[in-house]
Amino acid sequence: MSASEQEYVLGTNDAELRRLGFQHQVWAAPTAASWERARFRPGQRVLDVGCGPGYATFDLADLVTPSGGVVAVDVSQRFVAHLDAERARRGYAHVEPHVQDLEQLAIEDASVDGAFARWVLCWVRDPEEVVRRVARALRPGGAFVVLDYCHYEALMMAPRGAATDRIIRAVTESFRQSGGNPDVGRDVPAMMQRAGLEIETLRPIVRLARPGTALWEWPWRFFENFLPGLVASGGLSADDHAAFRREWAERSRDPAAWLLTPPMVEVIGRRRA
């Protein structure tokens, strides 16, 4: 892998492309509601921060219409190439893909009407620098929408299982060791304020999933992609991984089982008009 591909803890292979597409479907409705609260609309130019392969990018492009535009930025050359190929296939001339390190984000000051980042700040080493650069790129009245984890370790399975508890702790610790912050949402409002944005909206996002639903499948697909690498790196034992897979299968057959997704926060900061 290139250095940029290593920025993605889960990699950028075909399995991860499929997982991200499924993830976007599961979270599309809450995301669209955030965009509505931020007043994203046709004719605007919006920045997609950490766009990945572009699943949200194209929804934003449909929202702003060809009278507006989407600037899509990501560190992964492979993801941006995937996005660019899809942009060409769809004929979306109003989508501008760029490969950039987000902590060195180079977007002209006061050049966009809105910005969006979902599960991005939790992965970067200096999220405050990203927020500062995005804030500078906003035009007066522009809004920055962030959706991110504020207490990942509070992901909860019921009935409770010891193996699942161990997995959640191991995953959380691996995020921190890789330079991320699985609780970054706690700090985003203060970061926005220091960057000159006014906090307009601050909302918790926690969803309850039952076996057999797409939302139940969402964390499982993450774990299936992520845990083998965690075992290979020594961050998790093979026995713990196997015990977790058995426990998850048992809960998936239990009609009384349920889980709460990792708590997230929606923060919308707006540059003063």
PDB file of C-alpha atoms in Angstrom:
ATOM      1  CA  MET A   1       0.000   0.000   0.000  1.00  0.00           C
ATOM      2  CA  SER A   2       1.039   3.580  -0.574  1.00  0.00           C
ATOM      3  CA  ALA A   3       1.465   5.922   2.382  1.00  0.00           C
ATOM      4  CA  SER A   4      -1.911   7.467   1.656  1.00  0.00           C
ATOM      5  CA  GLU A   5      -3.650   4.091   1.647  1.00  0.00           C
ATOM      6  CA  GLN A   6      -2.181   3.372   5.069  1.00  0.00           C
ATOM      7  CA  GLU A   7      -4.140   6.354   6.386  1.00  0.00           C
ATOM      8  CA  TYR A   8      -7.187   4.087   6.183  1.00  0.00           C
ATOM      9  CA  VAL A   9      -7.175   1.652   9.087  1.00  0.00           C
ATOM     10  CA  LEU A  10      -9.565  -0.654   7.238  1.00  0.00           C
ATOM     11  CA  GLY A  11      -7.744  -0.302   3.923  1.00  0.00           C
ATOM     12  CA  THR A  12      -9.263   0.658   0.583  1.00  0.00           C
ATOM     13  CA  ASN A  13      -9.898  -2.756  -0.985  1.00  0.00           C
ATOM     14  CA  ASP A  14     -13.082  -3.933  -2.705  1.00  0.00           C
ATOM     15  CA  ALA A  15     -14.521  -5.372   0.510  1.00  0.00           C
ATOM     16  CA  GLU A  16     -14.160  -1.987   2.183  1.00  0.00           C
ATOM     17  CA  LEU A  17     -15.750  -0.248  -0.800  1.00  0.00           C
ATOM     18  CA  ARG A  18     -18.772  -2.530  -0.414  1.00  0.00           C
ATOM     19  CA  ARG A  19     -18.893  -1.996   3.352  1.00  0.00           C
ATOM     20  CA  LEU A  20     -18.801   1.767   2.984  1.00  0.00           C
ATOM     21  CA  GLY A  21     -21.602   1.638   0.422  1.00  0.00           C
ATOM     22  CA  PHE A  22     -23.752  -0.406   2.797  1.00  0.00           C
ATOM     23  CA  GLN A  23     -22.877   1.904   5.686  1.00  0.00           C
ATOM     24  CA  HIS A  24     -23.965   4.943   3.705  1.00  0.00           C
ATOM     25  CA  GLN A  25     -27.326   3.324   2.940  1.00  0.00           C
ATOM     26  CA  VAL A  26     -27.907   2.547   6.623  1.00  0.00           C
ATOM     27  CA  TRP A  27     -27.071   6.111   7.672  1.00  0.00           C
ATOM     28  CA  ALA A  28     -28.422   8.019   4.658  1.00  0.00           C
ATOM     29  CA  ALA A  29     -31.634   9.228   6.344  1.00  0.00           C
ATOM     30  CA  PRO A  30     -30.001  10.707   9.499  1.00  0.00           C
ATOM     31  CA  THR A  31     -27.350  12.278   7.287  1.00  0.00           C
ATOM     32  CA  ALA A  32     -29.900  13.884   4.969  1.00  0.00           C
ATOM     33  CA  ALA A  33     -31.743  15.249   8.010  1.00  0.00           C
ATOM     34  CA  SER A  34     -28.507  16.913   9.162  1.00  0.00           C
ATOM     35  CA  TRP A  35     -28.033  18.508   5.757  1.00  0.00           C
ATOM     36  CA  GLU A  36     -31.577  19.851   5.921  1.00  0.00           C
ATOM     37  CA  ARG A  37     -30.946  21.370   9.358  1.00  0.00           C
ATOM     38  CA  ALA A  38     -27.814  22.995   7.938  1.00  0.00           C
ATOM     39  CA  ARG A  39     -29.909  24.411   5.064  1.00  0.00           C
ATOM     40  CA  PHE A  40     -27.869  22.829   2.289  1.00  0.00           C
ATOM     41  CA  ARG A  41     -29.778  23.560  -0.926  1.00  0.00           C
ATOM     42  CA  PRO A  42     -29.599  23.796  -4.729  1.00  0.00           C
ATOM     43  CA  GLY A  43     -27.063  26.220  -6.106  1.00  0.00           C
ATOM     44  CA  GLN A  44     -24.630  25.933  -3.197  1.00  0.00           C
ATOM     45  CA  ARG A  45     -21.004  24.831  -3.374  1.00  0.00           C
ATOM     46  CA  VAL A  46     -20.379  22.229  -0.654  1.00  0.00           C
ATOM     47  CA  LEU A  47     -17.158  20.651   0.596  1.00  0.00           C
ATOM     48  CA  ASP A  48     -17.225  16.902   1.335  1.00  0.00           C
ATOM     49  CA  VAL A  49     -14.424  16.474   3.889  1.00  0.00           C
ATOM     50  CA  GLY A  50     -12.968  12.958   3.819  1.00  0.00           C
ATOM     51  CA  CYS A  51     -15.260  11.897   0.986  1.00  0.00           C
ATOM     52  CA  GLY A  52     -13.915   8.346   0.667  1.00  0.00           C
ATOM     53  CA  PRO A  53     -15.240   6.641  -2.490  1.00  0.00           C
ATOM     54  CA  GLY A  54     -17.995   9.227  -2.813  1.00  0.00           C
ATOM     55  CA  TYR A  55     -21.247   7.722  -1.555  1.00  0.00           C
ATOM     56  CA  ALA A  56     -22.251  10.905   0.288  1.00  0.00           C
ATOM     57  CA  THR A  57     -20.648  13.050  -2.405  1.00  0.00           C
ATOM     58  CA  PHE A  58     -23.173  12.031  -5.024  1.00  0.00           C
ATOM     59  CA  ASP A  59     -26.117  12.536  -2.679  1.00  0.00           C
ATOM     60  CA  LEU A  60     -24.779  16.029  -2.019  1.00  0.00           C
ATOM     61  CA  ALA A  61     -24.363  16.564  -5.759  1.00  0.00           C
ATOM     62  CA  ASP A  62     -28.009  15.641  -6.303  1.00  0.00           C
ATOM     63  CA  LEU A  63     -28.999  18.007  -3.486  1.00  0.00           C
ATOM     64  CA  VAL A  64     -27.108  21.062  -4.756  1.00  0.00           C
ATOM     65  CA  THR A  65     -27.967  20.207  -8.416  1.00  0.00           C
ATOM     66  CA  PRO A  66     -25.767  21.132 -11.385  1.00  0.00           C
ATOM     67  CA  SER A  67     -26.393  24.787 -10.528  1.00  0.00           C
ATOM     68  CA  GLY A  68     -24.143  24.198  -7.494  1.00  0.00           C
ATOM     69  CA  GLY A  69     -21.142  21.990  -6.909  1.00  0.00           C
ATOM     70  CA  VAL A  70     -19.378  19.563  -4.585  1.00  0.00           C
ATOM     71  CA  VAL A  71     -15.676  19.692  -3.779  1.00  0.00           C
ATOM     72  CA  ALA A  72     -14.772  16.151  -2.676  1.00  0.00           C
ATOM     73  CA  VAL A  73     -11.482  15.736  -0.794  1.00  0.00           C
ATOM     74  CA  ASP A  74      -9.821  12.587   0.552  1.00  0.00           C
ATOM     75  CA  VAL A  75      -6.318  11.320   1.301  1.00  0.00           C
ATOM     76  CA  SER A  76      -6.837   8.005  -0.519  1.00  0.00           C
ATOM     77  CA  GLN A  77      -5.833   8.029  -4.167  1.00  0.00           C
ATOM     78  CA  ARG A  78      -7.754   4.803  -4.756  1.00  0.00           C
ATOM     79  CA  PHE A  79     -10.972   6.132  -3.247  1.00  0.00           C
ATOM     80  CA  VAL A  80     -10.746   9.397  -5.174  1.00  0.00           C
ATOM     81  CA  ALA A  81     -10.047   7.478  -8.395  1.00  0.00           C
ATOM     82  CA  HIS A  82     -13.167   5.389  -7.736  1.00  0.00           C
ATOM     83  CA  LEU A  83     -15.169   8.566  -7.155  1.00  0.00           C
ATOM     84  CA  ASP A  84     -13.795  10.213 -10.289  1.00  0.00           C
ATOM     85  CA  ALA A  85     -14.664   7.203 -12.441  1.00  0.00           C
ATOM     86  CA  GLU A  86     -18.212   7.233 -11.083  1.00  0.00           C
ATOM     87  CA  ARG A  87     -18.415  10.992 -11.630  1.00  0.00           C
ATOM     88  CA  ALA A  88     -17.468  10.513 -15.275  1.00  0.00           C
ATOM     89  CA  ARG A  89     -19.929   7.635 -15.689  1.00  0.00           C
ATOM     90  CA  ARG A  90     -22.783   9.744 -14.308  1.00  0.00           C
ATOM     91  CA  GLY A  91     -21.735  12.875 -16.160  1.00  0.00           C
ATOM     92  CA  TYR A  92     -21.548  14.915 -12.938  1.00  0.00           C
ATOM     93  CA  ALA A  93     -19.418  17.828 -14.072  1.00  0.00           C
ATOM     94  CA  HIS A  94     -20.332  19.701 -10.896  1.00  0.00           C
ATOM     95  CA  VAL A  95     -18.318  17.279  -8.705  1.00  0.00           C
ATOM     96  CA  GLU A  96     -14.635  18.204  -8.180  1.00  0.00           C
ATOM     97  CA  PRO A  97     -12.521  15.356  -6.715  1.00  0.00           C
ATOM     98  CA  HIS A  98      -9.170  16.115  -5.046  1.00  0.00           C
ATOM     99  CA  VAL A  99      -6.534  13.991  -3.287  1.00  0.00           C
ATOM    100  CA  GLN A 100      -5.381  15.905  -0.210  1.00  0.00           C
ATOM    101  CA  ASP A 101      -4.245  15.270   3.339  1.00  0.00           C
ATOM    102  CA  LEU A 102      -7.085  16.802   5.375  1.00  0.00           C
ATOM    103  CA  GLU A 103      -4.682  18.253   7.930  1.00  0.00           C
ATOM    104  CA  GLN A 104      -3.089  20.154   5.025  1.00  0.00           C
ATOM    105  CA  LEU A 105      -6.421  20.966   3.399  1.00  0.00           C
ATOM    106  CA  ALA A 106      -5.878  23.600   0.713  1.00  0.00           C
ATOM    107  CA  ILE A 107      -9.234  25.109  -0.219  1.00  0.00           C
ATOM    108  CA  GLU A 108      -9.574  28.778  -1.077  1.00  0.00           C
ATOM    109  CA  ASP A 109     -10.823  30.903   1.803  1.00  0.00           C
ATOM    110  CA  ALA A 110     -14.542  31.819   1.711  1.00  0.00           C
ATOM    111  CA  SER A 111     -15.131  29.593  -1.321  1.00  0.00           C
ATOM    112  CA  VAL A 112     -17.854  27.147  -0.152  1.00  0.00           C
ATOM    113  CA  ASP A 113     -21.359  27.549   1.266  1.00  0.00           C
ATOM    114  CA  GLY A 114     -21.234  24.409   3.380  1.00  0.00           C
ATOM    115  CA  ALA A 115     -19.054  21.506   4.477  1.00  0.00           C
ATOM    116  CA  PHE A 116     -19.713  17.988   5.706  1.00  0.00           C
ATOM    117  CA  ALA A 117     -17.626  15.411   7.616  1.00  0.00           C
ATOM    118  CA  ARG A 118     -18.972  12.069   8.858  1.00  0.00           C
ATOM    119  CA  TRP A 119     -16.679   9.696  10.815  1.00  0.00           C
ATOM    120  CA  VAL A 120     -13.657  11.675   9.667  1.00  0.00           C
ATOM    121  CA  LEU A 121     -12.375  13.679  12.629  1.00  0.00           C
ATOM    122  CA  CYS A 122     -12.187  10.530  14.779  1.00  0.00           C
ATOM    123  CA  TRP A 123      -9.476   9.150  12.466  1.00  0.00           C
ATOM    124  CA  VAL A 124      -7.164  12.143  11.975  1.00  0.00           C
ATOM    125  CA  ARG A 125      -4.302  13.027  14.301  1.00  0.00           C
ATOM    126  CA  ASP A 126      -5.094  16.746  14.427  1.00  0.00           C
ATOM    127  CA  PRO A 127      -8.860  17.217  14.076  1.00  0.00           C
ATOM    128  CA  GLU A 128      -8.674  20.816  15.296  1.00  0.00           C
ATOM    129  CA  GLU A 129      -6.469  21.751  12.336  1.00  0.00           C
ATOM    130  CA  VAL A 130      -9.013  20.192   9.971  1.00  0.00           C
ATOM    131  CA  VAL A 131     -11.815  22.193  11.608  1.00  0.00           C
ATOM    132  CA  ARG A 132      -9.776  25.405  11.324  1.00  0.00           C
ATOM    133  CA  ARG A 133      -9.106  24.881   7.636  1.00  0.00           C
ATOM    134  CA  VAL A 134     -12.716  24.012   6.879  1.00  0.00           C
ATOM    135  CA  ALA A 135     -13.935  27.056   8.808  1.00  0.00           C
ATOM    136  CA  ARG A 136     -11.692  29.328   6.732  1.00  0.00           C
ATOM    137  CA  ALA A 137     -13.109  27.830   3.540  1.00  0.00           C
ATOM    138  CA  LEU A 138     -16.696  28.732   4.509  1.00  0.00           C
ATOM    139  CA  ARG A 139     -18.355  31.828   3.138  1.00  0.00           C
ATOM    140  CA  PRO A 140     -20.215  34.070   5.612  1.00  0.00           C
ATOM    141  CA  GLY A 141     -23.374  32.209   6.623  1.00  0.00           C
ATOM    142  CA  GLY A 142     -21.911  28.854   5.587  1.00  0.00           C
ATOM    143  CA  ALA A 143     -22.385  25.775   7.787  1.00  0.00           C
ATOM    144  CA  PHE A 144     -20.068  22.916   8.744  1.00  0.00           C
ATOM    145  CA  VAL A 145     -21.909  19.664   9.563  1.00  0.00           C
ATOM    146  CA  VAL A 146     -19.995  17.075  11.600  1.00  0.00           C
ATOM    147  CA  LEU A 147     -21.314  13.639  12.537  1.00  0.00           C
ATOM    148  CA  ASP A 148     -18.883  11.712  14.694  1.00  0.00           C
ATOM    149  CA  TYR A 149     -18.468   9.434  17.689  1.00  0.00           C
ATOM    150  CA  CYS A 150     -18.489  10.921  21.173  1.00  0.00           C
ATOM    151  CA  HIS A 151     -18.173   7.694  23.254  1.00  0.00           C
ATOM    152  CA  TYR A 152     -17.473   4.687  21.036  1.00  0.00           C
ATOM    153  CA  GLU A 153     -16.961   2.327  23.949  1.00  0.00           C
ATOM    154  CA  ALA A 154     -20.621   2.797  24.935  1.00  0.00           C
ATOM    155  CA  LEU A 155     -21.673   0.553  22.037  1.00  0.00           C
ATOM    156  CA  MET A 156     -23.932  -1.878  23.897  1.00  0.00           C
ATOM    157  CA  MET A 157     -25.198  -5.379  23.175  1.00  0.00           C
ATOM    158  CA  ALA A 158     -28.068  -7.018  25.045  1.00  0.00           C
ATOM    159  CA  PRO A 159     -28.095  -9.602  26.487  1.00  0.00           C
ATOM    160  CA  ARG A 160     -24.617  -8.579  27.562  1.00  0.00           C
ATOM    161  CA  GLY A 161     -21.719 -10.760  26.434  1.00  0.00           C
ATOM    162  CA  ALA A 162     -18.188 -10.887  27.812  1.00  0.00           C
ATOM    163  CA  ALA A 163     -16.656 -11.542  24.394  1.00  0.00           C
ATOM    164  CA  THR A 164     -18.417  -8.543  22.844  1.00  0.00           C
ATOM    165  CA  ASP A 165     -17.275  -6.326  25.718  1.00  0.00           C
ATOM    166  CA  ARG A 166     -13.661  -7.401  25.106  1.00  0.00           C
ATOM    167  CA  ILE A 167     -13.967  -6.669  21.383  1.00  0.00           C
ATOM    168  CA  ILE A 168     -15.340  -3.178  21.974  1.00  0.00           C
ATOM    169  CA  ARG A 169     -12.481  -2.372  24.361  1.00  0.00           C
ATOM    170  CA  ALA A 170      -9.887  -3.723  21.920  1.00  0.00           C
ATOM    171  CA  VAL A 171     -11.306  -1.794  18.970  1.00  0.00           C
ATOM    172  CA  THR A 172     -11.477   1.438  20.971  1.00  0.00           C
ATOM    173  CA  GLU A 173      -7.874   1.065  22.093  1.00  0.00           C
ATOM    174  CA  SER A 174      -6.744   0.344  18.532  1.00  0.00           C
ATOM    175  CA  PHE A 175      -8.339   3.597  17.365  1.00  0.00           C
ATOM    176  CA  ARG A 176      -6.301   5.508  19.931  1.00  0.00           C
ATOM    177  CA  GLN A 177      -3.069   3.671  19.123  1.00  0.00           C
ATOM    178  CA  SER A 178      -3.480   4.541  15.437  1.00  0.00           C
ATOM    179  CA  GLY A 179      -3.675   8.237  16.336  1.00  0.00           C
ATOM    180  CA  GLY A 180      -7.447   8.607  16.268  1.00  0.00           C
ATOM    181  CA  ASN A 181      -9.916   9.653  18.941  1.00  0.00           C
ATOM    182  CA  PRO A 182     -13.111   7.579  19.257  1.00  0.00           C
ATOM    183  CA  ASP A 183     -14.578  10.265  21.535  1.00  0.00           C
ATOM    184  CA  VAL A 184     -13.734  13.250  19.314  1.00  0.00           C
ATOM    185  CA  GLY A 185     -17.349  14.424  19.133  1.00  0.00           C
ATOM    186  CA  ARG A 186     -17.068  15.691  22.721  1.00  0.00           C
ATOM    187  CA  ASP A 187     -14.515  18.256  21.577  1.00  0.00           C
ATOM    188  CA  VAL A 188     -15.928  19.327  18.211  1.00  0.00           C
ATOM    189  CA  PRO A 189     -18.161  22.168  19.504  1.00  0.00           C
ATOM    190  CA  ALA A 190     -15.198  23.790  21.276  1.00  0.00           C
ATOM    191  CA  MET A 191     -13.035  23.314  18.178  1.00  0.00           C
ATOM    192  CA  MET A 192     -15.657  25.024  16.044  1.00  0.00           C
ATOM    193  CA  GLN A 193     -15.958  27.917  18.458  1.00  0.00           C
ATOM    194  CA  ARG A 194     -12.197  28.449  18.467  1.00  0.00           C
ATOM    195  CA  ALA A 195     -12.309  28.421  14.652  1.00  0.00           C
ATOM    196  CA  GLY A 196     -14.838  31.246  14.642  1.00  0.00           C
ATOM    197  CA  LEU A 197     -18.019  29.254  14.065  1.00  0.00           C
ATOM    198  CA  GLU A 198     -21.214  29.647  16.063  1.00  0.00           C
ATOM    199  CA  ILE A 199     -22.729  26.374  17.305  1.00  0.00           C
ATOM    200  CA  GLU A 200     -26.180  26.297  15.781  1.00  0.00           C
ATOM    201  CA  THR A 201     -27.157  22.660  16.371  1.00  0.00           C
ATOM    202  CA  LEU A 202     -25.926  20.062  18.856  1.00  0.00           C
ATOM    203  CA  ARG A 203     -27.793  16.744  18.861  1.00  0.00           C
ATOM    204  CA  PRO A 204     -27.110  13.202  20.124  1.00  0.00           C
ATOM    205  CA  ILE A 205     -27.457  10.311  17.696  1.00  0.00           C
ATOM    206  CA  VAL A 206     -28.032   6.842  19.165  1.00  0.00           C
ATOM    207  CA  ARG A 207     -30.038   4.167  17.367  1.00  0.00           C
ATOM    208  CA  LEU A 208     -31.381   0.829  18.557  1.00  0.00           C
ATOM    209  CA  ALA A 209     -30.952  -2.214  16.294  1.00  0.00           C
ATOM    210  CA  ARG A 210     -32.685  -5.589  16.358  1.00  0.00           C
ATOM    211  CA  PRO A 211     -31.420  -8.840  14.808  1.00  0.00           C
ATOM    212  CA  GLY A 212     -32.213  -9.221  11.141  1.00  0.00           C
ATOM    213  CA  THR A 213     -32.174  -5.494  10.366  1.00  0.00           C
ATOM    214  CA  ALA A 214     -29.717  -3.521   8.254  1.00  0.00           C
ATOM    215  CA  LEU A 215     -28.708  -1.520  11.325  1.00  0.00           C
ATOM    216  CA  TRP A 216     -27.835  -4.766  13.169  1.00  0.00           C
ATOM    217  CA  GLU A 217     -25.726  -5.806  10.183  1.00  0.00           C
ATOM    218  CA  TRP A 218     -23.854  -2.486  10.128  1.00  0.00           C
ATOM    219  CA  PRO A 219     -21.441  -3.077  13.085  1.00  0.00           C
ATOM    220  CA  TRP A 220     -21.044  -6.732  12.133  1.00  0.00           C
ATOM    221  CA  ARG A 221     -19.679  -5.788   8.702  1.00  0.00           C
ATOM    222  CA  PHE A 222     -17.233  -3.403  10.334  1.00  0.00           C
ATOM    223  CA  PHE A 223     -16.035  -6.070  12.757  1.00  0.00           C
ATOM    224  CA  GLU A 224     -15.697  -8.654   9.984  1.00  0.00           C
ATOM    225  CA  ASN A 225     -13.416  -6.316   8.015  1.00  0.00           C
ATOM    226  CA  PHE A 226     -11.493  -4.898  10.965  1.00  0.00           C
ATOM    227  CA  LEU A 227     -10.917  -7.702  13.461  1.00  0.00           C
ATOM    228  CA  PRO A 228      -8.741 -10.025  11.318  1.00  0.00           C
ATOM    229  CA  GLY A 229      -6.215  -7.208  11.004  1.00  0.00           C
ATOM    230  CA  LEU A 230      -6.410  -6.547  14.734  1.00  0.00           C
ATOM    231  CA  VAL A 231      -5.631 -10.216  15.397  1.00  0.00           C
ATOM    232  CA  ALA A 232      -2.724 -10.119  12.939  1.00  0.00           C
ATOM    233  CA  SER A 233      -1.265  -7.054  14.655  1.00  0.00           C
ATOM    234  CA  GLY A 234      -1.508  -8.618  18.115  1.00  0.00           C
ATOM    235  CA  GLY A 235      -4.202  -6.243  19.338  1.00  0.00           C
ATOM    236  CA  LEU A 236      -6.680  -9.094  19.798  1.00  0.00           C
ATOM    237  CA  SER A 237      -6.272 -12.814  20.410  1.00  0.00           C
ATOM    238  CA  ALA A 238      -7.605 -15.339  17.924  1.00  0.00           C
ATOM    239  CA  ASP A 239      -9.532 -16.977  20.786  1.00  0.00           C
ATOM    240  CA  ASP A 240     -11.273 -13.713  21.653  1.00  0.00           C
ATOM    241  CA  HIS A 241     -12.137 -13.188  18.000  1.00  0.00           C
ATOM    242  CA  ALA A 242     -13.629 -16.674  17.735  1.00  0.00           C
ATOM    243  CA  ALA A 243     -15.575 -16.239  20.976  1.00  0.00           C
ATOM    244  CA  PHE A 244     -17.004 -12.965  19.724  1.00  0.00           C
ATOM    245  CA  ARG A 245     -18.139 -14.510  16.440  1.00  0.00           C
ATOM    246  CA  ARG A 246     -19.926 -17.274  18.348  1.00  0.00           C
ATOM    247  CA  GLU A 247     -21.522 -14.773  20.715  1.00  0.00           C
ATOM    248  CA  TRP A 248     -22.698 -12.530  17.867  1.00  0.00           C
ATOM    249  CA  ALA A 249     -24.231 -15.550  16.087  1.00  0.00           C
ATOM    250  CA  GLU A 250     -26.113 -16.459  19.278  1.00  0.00           C
ATOM    251  CA  ARG A 251     -27.463 -12.929  19.698  1.00  0.00           C
ATOM    252  CA  SER A 252     -28.445 -12.813  16.043  1.00  0.00           C
ATOM    253  CA  ARG A 253     -30.740 -15.813  16.648  1.00  0.00           C
ATOM    254  CA  ASP A 254     -32.223 -14.334  19.824  1.00  0.00           C
ATOM    255  CA  PRO A 255     -35.484 -12.405  19.214  1.00  0.00           C
ATOM    256  CA  ALA A 256     -34.992 -10.581  22.530  1.00  0.00           C
ATOM    257  CA  ALA A 257     -31.526  -9.301  21.598  1.00  0.00           C
ATOM    258  CA  TRP A 258     -30.798  -5.680  20.713  1.00  0.00           C
ATOM    259  CA  LEU A 259     -27.921  -3.241  20.528  1.00  0.00           C
ATOM    260  CA  LEU A 260     -27.322   0.478  20.821  1.00  0.00           C
ATOM    261  CA  THR A 261     -25.053   1.999  18.212  1.00  0.00           C
ATOM    262  CA  PRO A 262     -21.948   3.872  19.417  1.00  0.00           C
ATOM    263  CA  PRO A 263     -23.127   7.300  20.610  1.00  0.00           C
ATOM    264  CA  MET A 264     -22.525  10.053  18.093  1.00  0.00           C
ATOM    265  CA  VAL A 265     -23.071  13.773  18.067  1.00  0.00           C
ATOM    266  CA  GLU A 266     -24.325  16.017  15.280  1.00  0.00           C
ATOM    267  CA  VAL A 267     -22.673  19.415  15.407  1.00  0.00           C
ATOM    268  CA  ILE A 268     -23.555  22.227  13.009  1.00  0.00           C
ATOM    269  CA  GLY A 269     -21.369  25.306  13.207  1.00  0.00           C
ATOM    270  CA  ARG A 270     -22.061  28.384  11.117  1.00  0.00           C
ATOM    271  CA  ARG A 271     -19.792  31.226  10.075  1.00  0.00           C
ATOM    272  CA  ARG A 272     -21.226  34.570  11.035  1.00  0.00           C
ATOM    273  CA  ALA A 273     -22.940  36.307   8.119  1.00  0.00           C
TER     274      ALA A 273
END
